[in-house]
PDB file of C-alpha atoms in Angstrom:
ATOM      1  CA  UNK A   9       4.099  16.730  -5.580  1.00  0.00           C
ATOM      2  CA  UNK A  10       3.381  13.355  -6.877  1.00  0.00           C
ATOM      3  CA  UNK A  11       6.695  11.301  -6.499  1.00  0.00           C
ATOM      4  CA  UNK A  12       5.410   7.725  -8.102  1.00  0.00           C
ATOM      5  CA  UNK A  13       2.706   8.624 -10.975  1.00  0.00           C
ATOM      6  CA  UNK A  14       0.756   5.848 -13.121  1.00  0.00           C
ATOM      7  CA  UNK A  15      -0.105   7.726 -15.982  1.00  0.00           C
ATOM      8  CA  UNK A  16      -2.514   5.632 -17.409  1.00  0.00           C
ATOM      9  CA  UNK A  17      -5.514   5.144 -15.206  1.00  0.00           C
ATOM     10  CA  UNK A  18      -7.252   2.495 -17.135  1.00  0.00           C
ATOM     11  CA  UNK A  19      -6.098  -0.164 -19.191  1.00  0.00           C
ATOM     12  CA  UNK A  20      -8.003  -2.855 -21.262  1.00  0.00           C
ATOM     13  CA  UNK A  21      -6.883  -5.999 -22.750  1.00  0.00           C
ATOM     14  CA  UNK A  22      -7.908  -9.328 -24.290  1.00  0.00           C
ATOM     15  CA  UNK A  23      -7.436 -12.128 -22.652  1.00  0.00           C
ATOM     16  CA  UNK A  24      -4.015 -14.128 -23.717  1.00  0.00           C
ATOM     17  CA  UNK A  25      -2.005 -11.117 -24.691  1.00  0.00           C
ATOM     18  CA  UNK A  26       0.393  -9.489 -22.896  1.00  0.00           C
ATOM     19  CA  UNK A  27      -0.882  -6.491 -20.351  1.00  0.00           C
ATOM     20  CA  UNK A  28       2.182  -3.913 -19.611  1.00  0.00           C
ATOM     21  CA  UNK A  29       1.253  -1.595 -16.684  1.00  0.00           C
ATOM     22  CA  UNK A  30       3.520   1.656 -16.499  1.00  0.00           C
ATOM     23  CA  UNK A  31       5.019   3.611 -13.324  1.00  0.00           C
ATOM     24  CA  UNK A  32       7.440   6.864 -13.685  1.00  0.00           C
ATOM     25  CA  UNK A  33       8.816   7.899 -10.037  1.00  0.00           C
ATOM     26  CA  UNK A  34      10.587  11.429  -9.314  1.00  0.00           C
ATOM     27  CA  UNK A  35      12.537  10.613  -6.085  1.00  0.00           C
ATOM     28  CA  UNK A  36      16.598   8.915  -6.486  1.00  0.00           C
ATOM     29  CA  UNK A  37      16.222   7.655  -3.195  1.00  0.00           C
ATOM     30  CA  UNK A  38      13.679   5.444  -4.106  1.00  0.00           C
ATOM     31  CA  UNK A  39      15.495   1.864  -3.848  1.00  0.00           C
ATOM     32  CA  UNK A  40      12.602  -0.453  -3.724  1.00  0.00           C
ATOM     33  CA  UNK A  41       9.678  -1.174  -5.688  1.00  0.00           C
ATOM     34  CA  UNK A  42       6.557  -2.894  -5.304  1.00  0.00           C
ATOM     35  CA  UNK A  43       3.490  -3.797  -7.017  1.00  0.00           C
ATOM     36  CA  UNK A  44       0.384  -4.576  -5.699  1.00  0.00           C
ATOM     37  CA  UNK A  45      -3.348  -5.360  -6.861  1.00  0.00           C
ATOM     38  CA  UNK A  46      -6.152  -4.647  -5.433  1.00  0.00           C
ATOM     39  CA  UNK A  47     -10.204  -5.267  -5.599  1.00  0.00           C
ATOM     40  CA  UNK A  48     -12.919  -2.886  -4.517  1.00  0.00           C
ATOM     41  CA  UNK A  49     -12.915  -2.611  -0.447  1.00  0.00           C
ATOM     42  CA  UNK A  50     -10.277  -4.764   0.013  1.00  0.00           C
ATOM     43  CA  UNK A  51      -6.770  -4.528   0.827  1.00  0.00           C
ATOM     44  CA  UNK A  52      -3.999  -4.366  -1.704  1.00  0.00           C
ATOM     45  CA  UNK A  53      -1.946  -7.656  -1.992  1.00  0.00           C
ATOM     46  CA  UNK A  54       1.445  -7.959  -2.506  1.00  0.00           C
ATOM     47  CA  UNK A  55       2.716  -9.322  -6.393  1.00  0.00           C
ATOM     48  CA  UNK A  56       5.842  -8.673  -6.949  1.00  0.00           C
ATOM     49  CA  UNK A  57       8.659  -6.455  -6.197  1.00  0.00           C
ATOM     50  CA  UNK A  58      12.143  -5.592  -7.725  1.00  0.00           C
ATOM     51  CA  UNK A  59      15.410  -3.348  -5.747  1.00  0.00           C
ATOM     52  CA  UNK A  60      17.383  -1.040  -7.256  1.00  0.00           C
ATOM     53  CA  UNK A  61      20.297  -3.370  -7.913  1.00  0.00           C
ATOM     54  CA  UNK A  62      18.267  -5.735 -10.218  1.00  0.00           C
ATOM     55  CA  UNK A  63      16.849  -4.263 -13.711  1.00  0.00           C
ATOM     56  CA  UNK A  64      14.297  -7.509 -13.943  1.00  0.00           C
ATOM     57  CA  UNK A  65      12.242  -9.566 -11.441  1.00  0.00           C
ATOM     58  CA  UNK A  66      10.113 -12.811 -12.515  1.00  0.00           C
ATOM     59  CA  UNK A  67       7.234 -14.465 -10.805  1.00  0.00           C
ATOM     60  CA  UNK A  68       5.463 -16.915 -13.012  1.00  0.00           C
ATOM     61  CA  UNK A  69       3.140 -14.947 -15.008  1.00  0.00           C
ATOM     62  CA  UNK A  70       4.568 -11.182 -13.699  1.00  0.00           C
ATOM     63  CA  UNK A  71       7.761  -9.751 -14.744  1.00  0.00           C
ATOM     64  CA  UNK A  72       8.573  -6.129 -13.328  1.00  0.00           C
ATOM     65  CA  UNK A  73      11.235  -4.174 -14.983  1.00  0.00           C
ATOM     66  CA  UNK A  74      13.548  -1.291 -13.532  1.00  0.00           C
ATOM     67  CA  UNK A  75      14.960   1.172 -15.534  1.00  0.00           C
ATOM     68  CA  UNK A  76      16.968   3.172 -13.381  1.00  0.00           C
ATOM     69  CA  UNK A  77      18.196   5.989 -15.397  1.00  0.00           C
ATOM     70  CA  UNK A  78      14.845   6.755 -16.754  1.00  0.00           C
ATOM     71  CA  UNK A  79      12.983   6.291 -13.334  1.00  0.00           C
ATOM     72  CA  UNK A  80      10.686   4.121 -14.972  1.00  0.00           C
ATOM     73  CA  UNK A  81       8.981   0.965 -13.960  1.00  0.00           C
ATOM     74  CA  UNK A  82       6.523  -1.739 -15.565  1.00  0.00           C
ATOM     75  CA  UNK A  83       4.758  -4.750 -14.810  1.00  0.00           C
ATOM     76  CA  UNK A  84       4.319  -7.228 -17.616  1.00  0.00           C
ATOM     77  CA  UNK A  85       1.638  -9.914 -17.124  1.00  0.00           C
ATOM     78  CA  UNK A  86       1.984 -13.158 -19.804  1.00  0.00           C
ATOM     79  CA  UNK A  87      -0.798 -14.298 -20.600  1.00  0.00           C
ATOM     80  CA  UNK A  88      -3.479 -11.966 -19.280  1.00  0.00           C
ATOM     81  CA  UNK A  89      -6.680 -13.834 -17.673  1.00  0.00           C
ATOM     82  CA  UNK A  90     -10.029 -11.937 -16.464  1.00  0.00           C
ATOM     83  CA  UNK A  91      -8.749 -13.030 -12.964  1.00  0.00           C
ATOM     84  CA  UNK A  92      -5.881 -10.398 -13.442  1.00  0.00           C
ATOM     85  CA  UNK A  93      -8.849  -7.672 -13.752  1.00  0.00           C
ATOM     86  CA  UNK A  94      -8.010  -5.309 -10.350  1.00  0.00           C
ATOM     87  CA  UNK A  95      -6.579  -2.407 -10.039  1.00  0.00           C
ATOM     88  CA  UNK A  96      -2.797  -1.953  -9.873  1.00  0.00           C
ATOM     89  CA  UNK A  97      -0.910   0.579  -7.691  1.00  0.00           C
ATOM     90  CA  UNK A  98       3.261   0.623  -7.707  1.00  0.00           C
ATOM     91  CA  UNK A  99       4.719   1.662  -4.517  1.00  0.00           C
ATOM     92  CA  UNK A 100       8.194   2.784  -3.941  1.00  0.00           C
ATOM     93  CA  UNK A 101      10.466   3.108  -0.675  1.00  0.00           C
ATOM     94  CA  UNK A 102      13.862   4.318   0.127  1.00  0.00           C
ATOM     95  CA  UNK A 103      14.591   1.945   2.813  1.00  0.00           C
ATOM     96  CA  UNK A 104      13.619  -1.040   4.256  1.00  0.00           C
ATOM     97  CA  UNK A 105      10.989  -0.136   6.863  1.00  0.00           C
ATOM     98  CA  UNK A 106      10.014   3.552   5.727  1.00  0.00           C
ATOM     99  CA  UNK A 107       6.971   3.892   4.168  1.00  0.00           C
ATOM    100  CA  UNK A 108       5.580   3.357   0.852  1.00  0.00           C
ATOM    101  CA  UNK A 109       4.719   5.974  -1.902  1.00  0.00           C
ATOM    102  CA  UNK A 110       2.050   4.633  -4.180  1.00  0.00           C
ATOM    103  CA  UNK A 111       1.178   5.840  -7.603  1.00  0.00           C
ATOM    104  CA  UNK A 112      -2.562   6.760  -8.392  1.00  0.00           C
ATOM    105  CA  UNK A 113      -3.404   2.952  -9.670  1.00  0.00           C
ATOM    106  CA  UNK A 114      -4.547   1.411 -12.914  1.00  0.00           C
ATOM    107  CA  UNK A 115      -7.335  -0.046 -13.543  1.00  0.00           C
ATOM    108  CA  UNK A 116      -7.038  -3.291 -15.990  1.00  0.00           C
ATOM    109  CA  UNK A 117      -9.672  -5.310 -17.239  1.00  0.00           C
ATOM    110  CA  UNK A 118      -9.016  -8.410 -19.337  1.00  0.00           C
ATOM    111  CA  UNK A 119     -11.624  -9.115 -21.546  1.00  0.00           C
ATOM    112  CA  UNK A 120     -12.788 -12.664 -22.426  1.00  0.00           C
TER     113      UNK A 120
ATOM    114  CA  UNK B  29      -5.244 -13.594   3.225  1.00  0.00           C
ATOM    115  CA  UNK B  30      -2.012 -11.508   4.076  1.00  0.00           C
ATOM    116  CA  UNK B  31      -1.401 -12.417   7.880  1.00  0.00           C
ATOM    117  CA  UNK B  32      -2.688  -9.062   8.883  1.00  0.00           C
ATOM    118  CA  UNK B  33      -6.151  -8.517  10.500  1.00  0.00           C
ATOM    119  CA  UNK B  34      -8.124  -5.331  11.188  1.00  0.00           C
ATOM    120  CA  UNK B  35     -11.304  -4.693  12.661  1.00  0.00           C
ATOM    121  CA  UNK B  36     -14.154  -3.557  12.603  1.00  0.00           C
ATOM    122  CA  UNK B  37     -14.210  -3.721   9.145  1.00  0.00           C
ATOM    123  CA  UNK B  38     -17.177  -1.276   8.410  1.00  0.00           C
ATOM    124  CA  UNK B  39     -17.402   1.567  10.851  1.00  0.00           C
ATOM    125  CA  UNK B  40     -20.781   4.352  10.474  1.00  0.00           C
ATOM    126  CA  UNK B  41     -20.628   6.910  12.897  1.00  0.00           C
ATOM    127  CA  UNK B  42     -21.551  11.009  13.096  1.00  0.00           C
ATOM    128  CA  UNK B  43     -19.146  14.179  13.010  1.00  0.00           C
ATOM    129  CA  UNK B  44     -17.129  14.862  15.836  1.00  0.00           C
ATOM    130  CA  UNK B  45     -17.437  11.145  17.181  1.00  0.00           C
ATOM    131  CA  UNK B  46     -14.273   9.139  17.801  1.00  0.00           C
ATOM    132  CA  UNK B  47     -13.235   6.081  17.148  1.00  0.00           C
ATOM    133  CA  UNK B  48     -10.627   3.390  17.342  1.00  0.00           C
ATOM    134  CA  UNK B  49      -9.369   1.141  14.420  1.00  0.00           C
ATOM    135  CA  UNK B  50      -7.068  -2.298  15.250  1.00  0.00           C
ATOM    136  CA  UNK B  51      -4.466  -3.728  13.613  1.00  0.00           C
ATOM    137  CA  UNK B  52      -2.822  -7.332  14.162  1.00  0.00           C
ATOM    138  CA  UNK B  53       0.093  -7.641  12.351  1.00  0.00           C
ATOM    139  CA  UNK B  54       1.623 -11.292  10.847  1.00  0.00           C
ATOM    140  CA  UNK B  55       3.141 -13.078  13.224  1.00  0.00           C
ATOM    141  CA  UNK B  56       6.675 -11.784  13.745  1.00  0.00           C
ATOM    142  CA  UNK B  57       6.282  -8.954  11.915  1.00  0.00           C
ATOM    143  CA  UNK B  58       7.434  -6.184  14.176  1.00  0.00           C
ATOM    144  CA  UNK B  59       6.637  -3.012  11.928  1.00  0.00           C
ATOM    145  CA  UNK B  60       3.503  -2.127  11.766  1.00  0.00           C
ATOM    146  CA  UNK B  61       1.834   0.632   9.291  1.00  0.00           C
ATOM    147  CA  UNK B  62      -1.134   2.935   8.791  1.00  0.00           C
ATOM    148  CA  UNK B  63      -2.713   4.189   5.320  1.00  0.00           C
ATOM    149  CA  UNK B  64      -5.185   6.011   4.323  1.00  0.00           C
ATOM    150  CA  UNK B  65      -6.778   6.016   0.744  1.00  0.00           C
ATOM    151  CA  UNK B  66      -9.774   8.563   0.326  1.00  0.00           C
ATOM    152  CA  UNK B  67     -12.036   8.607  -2.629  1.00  0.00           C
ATOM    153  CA  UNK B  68     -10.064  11.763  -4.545  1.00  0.00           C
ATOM    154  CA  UNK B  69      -6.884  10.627  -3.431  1.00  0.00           C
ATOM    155  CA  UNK B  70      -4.179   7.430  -3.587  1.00  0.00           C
ATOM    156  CA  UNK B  71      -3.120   5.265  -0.853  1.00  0.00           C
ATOM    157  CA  UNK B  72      -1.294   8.086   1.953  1.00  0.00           C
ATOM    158  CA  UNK B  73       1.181   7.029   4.790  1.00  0.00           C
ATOM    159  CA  UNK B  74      -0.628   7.738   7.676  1.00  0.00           C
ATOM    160  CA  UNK B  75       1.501   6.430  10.213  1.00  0.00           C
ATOM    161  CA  UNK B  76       4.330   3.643  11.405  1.00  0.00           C
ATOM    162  CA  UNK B  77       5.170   1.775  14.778  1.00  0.00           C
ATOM    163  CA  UNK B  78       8.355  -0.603  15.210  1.00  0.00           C
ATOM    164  CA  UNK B  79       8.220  -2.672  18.035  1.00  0.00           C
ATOM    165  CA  UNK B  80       6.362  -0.204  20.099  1.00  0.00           C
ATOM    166  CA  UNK B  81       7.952   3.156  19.062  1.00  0.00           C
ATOM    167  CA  UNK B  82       6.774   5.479  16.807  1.00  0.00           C
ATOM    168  CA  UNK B  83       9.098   5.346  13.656  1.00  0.00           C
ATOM    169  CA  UNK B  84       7.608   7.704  10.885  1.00  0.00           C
ATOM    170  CA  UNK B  85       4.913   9.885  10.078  1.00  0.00           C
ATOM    171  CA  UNK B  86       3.257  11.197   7.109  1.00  0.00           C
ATOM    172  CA  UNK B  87       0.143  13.410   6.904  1.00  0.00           C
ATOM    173  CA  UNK B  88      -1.439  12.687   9.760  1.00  0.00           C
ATOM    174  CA  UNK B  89      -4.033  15.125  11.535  1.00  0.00           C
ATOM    175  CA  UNK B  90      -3.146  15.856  14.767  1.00  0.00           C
ATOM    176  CA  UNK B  91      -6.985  14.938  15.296  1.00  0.00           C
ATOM    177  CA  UNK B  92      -5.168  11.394  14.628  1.00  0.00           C
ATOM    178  CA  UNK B  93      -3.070   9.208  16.803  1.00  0.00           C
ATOM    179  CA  UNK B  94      -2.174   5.699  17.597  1.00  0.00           C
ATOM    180  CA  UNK B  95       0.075   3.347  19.231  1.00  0.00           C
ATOM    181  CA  UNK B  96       1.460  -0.785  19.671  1.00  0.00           C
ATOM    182  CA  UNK B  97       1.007  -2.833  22.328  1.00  0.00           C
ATOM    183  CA  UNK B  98       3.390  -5.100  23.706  1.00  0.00           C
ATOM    184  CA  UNK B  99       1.713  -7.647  21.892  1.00  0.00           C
ATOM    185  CA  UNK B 100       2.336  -5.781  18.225  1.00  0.00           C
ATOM    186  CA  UNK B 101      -1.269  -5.003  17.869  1.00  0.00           C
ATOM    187  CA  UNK B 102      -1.807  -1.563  16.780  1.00  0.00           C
ATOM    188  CA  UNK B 103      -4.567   1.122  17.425  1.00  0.00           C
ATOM    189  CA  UNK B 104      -5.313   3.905  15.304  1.00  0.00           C
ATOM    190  CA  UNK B 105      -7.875   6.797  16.691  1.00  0.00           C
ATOM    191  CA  UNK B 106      -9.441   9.097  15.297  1.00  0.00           C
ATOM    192  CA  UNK B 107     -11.552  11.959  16.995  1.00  0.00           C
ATOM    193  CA  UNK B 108     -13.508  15.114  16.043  1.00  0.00           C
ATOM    194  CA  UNK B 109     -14.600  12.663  12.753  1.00  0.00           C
ATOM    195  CA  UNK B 110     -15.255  15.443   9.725  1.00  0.00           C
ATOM    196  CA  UNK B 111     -17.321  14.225   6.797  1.00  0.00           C
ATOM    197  CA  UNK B 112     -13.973  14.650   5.022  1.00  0.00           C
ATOM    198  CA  UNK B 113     -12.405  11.784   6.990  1.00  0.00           C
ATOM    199  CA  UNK B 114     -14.456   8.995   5.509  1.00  0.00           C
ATOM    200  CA  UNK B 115     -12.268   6.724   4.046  1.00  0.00           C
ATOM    201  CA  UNK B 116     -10.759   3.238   3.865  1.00  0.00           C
ATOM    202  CA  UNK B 117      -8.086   2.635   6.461  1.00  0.00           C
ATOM    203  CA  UNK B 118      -5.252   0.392   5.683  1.00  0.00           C
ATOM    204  CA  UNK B 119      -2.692  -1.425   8.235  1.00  0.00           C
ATOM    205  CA  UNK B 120       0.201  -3.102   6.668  1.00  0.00           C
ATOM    206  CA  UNK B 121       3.189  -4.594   8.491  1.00  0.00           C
ATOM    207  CA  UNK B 122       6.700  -6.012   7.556  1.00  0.00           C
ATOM    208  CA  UNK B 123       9.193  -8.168   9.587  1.00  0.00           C
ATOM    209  CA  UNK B 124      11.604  -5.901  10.468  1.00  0.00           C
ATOM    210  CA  UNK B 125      11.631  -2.285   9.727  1.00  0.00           C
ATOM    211  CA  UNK B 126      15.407  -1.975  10.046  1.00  0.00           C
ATOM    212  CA  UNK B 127      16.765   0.995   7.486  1.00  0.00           C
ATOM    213  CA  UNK B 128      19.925  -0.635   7.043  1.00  0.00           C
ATOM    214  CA  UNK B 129      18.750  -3.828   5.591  1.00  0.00           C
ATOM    215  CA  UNK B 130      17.412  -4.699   1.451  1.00  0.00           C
ATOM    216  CA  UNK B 131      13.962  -3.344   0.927  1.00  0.00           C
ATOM    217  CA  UNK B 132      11.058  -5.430   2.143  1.00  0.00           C
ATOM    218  CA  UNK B 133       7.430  -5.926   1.462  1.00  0.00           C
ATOM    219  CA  UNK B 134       4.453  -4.517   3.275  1.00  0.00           C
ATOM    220  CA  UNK B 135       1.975  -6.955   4.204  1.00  0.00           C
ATOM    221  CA  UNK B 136      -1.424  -5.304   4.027  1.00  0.00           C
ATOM    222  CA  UNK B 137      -4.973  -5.729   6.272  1.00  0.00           C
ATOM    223  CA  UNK B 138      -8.456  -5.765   4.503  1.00  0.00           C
ATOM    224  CA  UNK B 139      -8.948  -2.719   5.597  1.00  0.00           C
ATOM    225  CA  UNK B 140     -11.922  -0.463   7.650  1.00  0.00           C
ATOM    226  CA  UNK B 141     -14.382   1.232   5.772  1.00  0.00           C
ATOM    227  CA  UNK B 142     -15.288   4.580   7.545  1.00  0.00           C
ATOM    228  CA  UNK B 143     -18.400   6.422   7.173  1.00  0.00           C
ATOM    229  CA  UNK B 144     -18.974   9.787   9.104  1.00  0.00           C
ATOM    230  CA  UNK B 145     -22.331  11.306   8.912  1.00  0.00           C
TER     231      UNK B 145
END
């Protein structure tokens, strides 16, 4: 039972436009969320992450929004470069210090 | 570069071998985490320590075990390797672990590439 699902595992996009990765979670108790990117055979690194008391959560070019009621999640990157090319995996937890859940990735490439 | 170090970070070895992953975790950071992401499959919570103690566990084989040292650093073995256990190994740590405080972020290691023959 998959309880954080990226439904879209690829996602391509010129460079300069806006890229809007997607992440639909099952589980209430889910009160954190994270996204991370990460390159072949390395580890994931850390972007940006949003709690369940905010609905929106900027860092520079990466905006995550939280939509509670639908259990829905995105990460919106303004403007796209071919640097942002990785794959993308959301993560929830239900606690600080318990574990993460990760959805099945995306893979965006931003074309030049 | 996250803080958190693992080593080795390629590991080739033959079925029913064992083995022994490590884990530093940032300075400070008293939680430390195991994941496992297989070819077929997502990143899966392996395993977690908190200053010493185990504090959670996911699917872990009971082929599978680990522990932290005094000093935070974390081992994670593995024995009776199957073919089906080749995979990249993840640590990841955070500064507290405490359940009653905000969420926090996971702080993750480059990884260990396993290969079992």
């Amino acid at each position: 039972d998959q309880q954080v699902k990226q439904n879209s595992p690829s996602l391509s996009v010129q460079e300069g436009r806006i890229s809007i990765l997607n992440c639909d979670y099952t589980n209430s108790m889910f009160d954190y969320f994270l996204w991370y990117k990460k390159y072949p055979a390395e580890g994931p690194t850390f972007l940006i992450s949003i709690s369940s008391i905010k609905d929106k959560n900027e860092d520079g070019r990466f905006t995550v929004f939280l939509n509670k009621s639908a259990k829905h999640l995105s990460l919106h990157i303004v403007p796209s470069q071919p640097g942002d090319s990785a794959v993308y995996f959301c993560a929830a937890s239900d606690g600080a210090g318990n574990m993460l859940t990760f959805g099945g990735g995306t893979r965006l490439m931003v074309k030049p | 570069d996250s803080g958190v170090t693992q080593t080795p970070k390629h590991l080739i070895t033959a079925t029913g071998q064992r083995v022994t992953l490590r884990c530093s975790p940032r300075s400070g950071d008293l939680s430390v985490y195991w994941y496992q992401q297989s070819l077929d499959q997502g990143l899966q919570f392996l395993i977690q320590y908190y200053n010493g103690e185990e504090r959670a566990k996911g699917n872990i084989l009971e082929r599978f075990s680990a522990q932290q040292f005094p000093d935070l650093h974390s081992e994670l073995n593995l024995s009776s390797l199957e073919l089906g256990d080749s995979a990249l190994y993840f640590c990841a740590s955070s500064p507290v672990g405490r359940r009653d405080t905000p969420g926090e972020t996971q702080y993750f290691g480059p990884g260990t590439r396993l290969l079992v023959l």
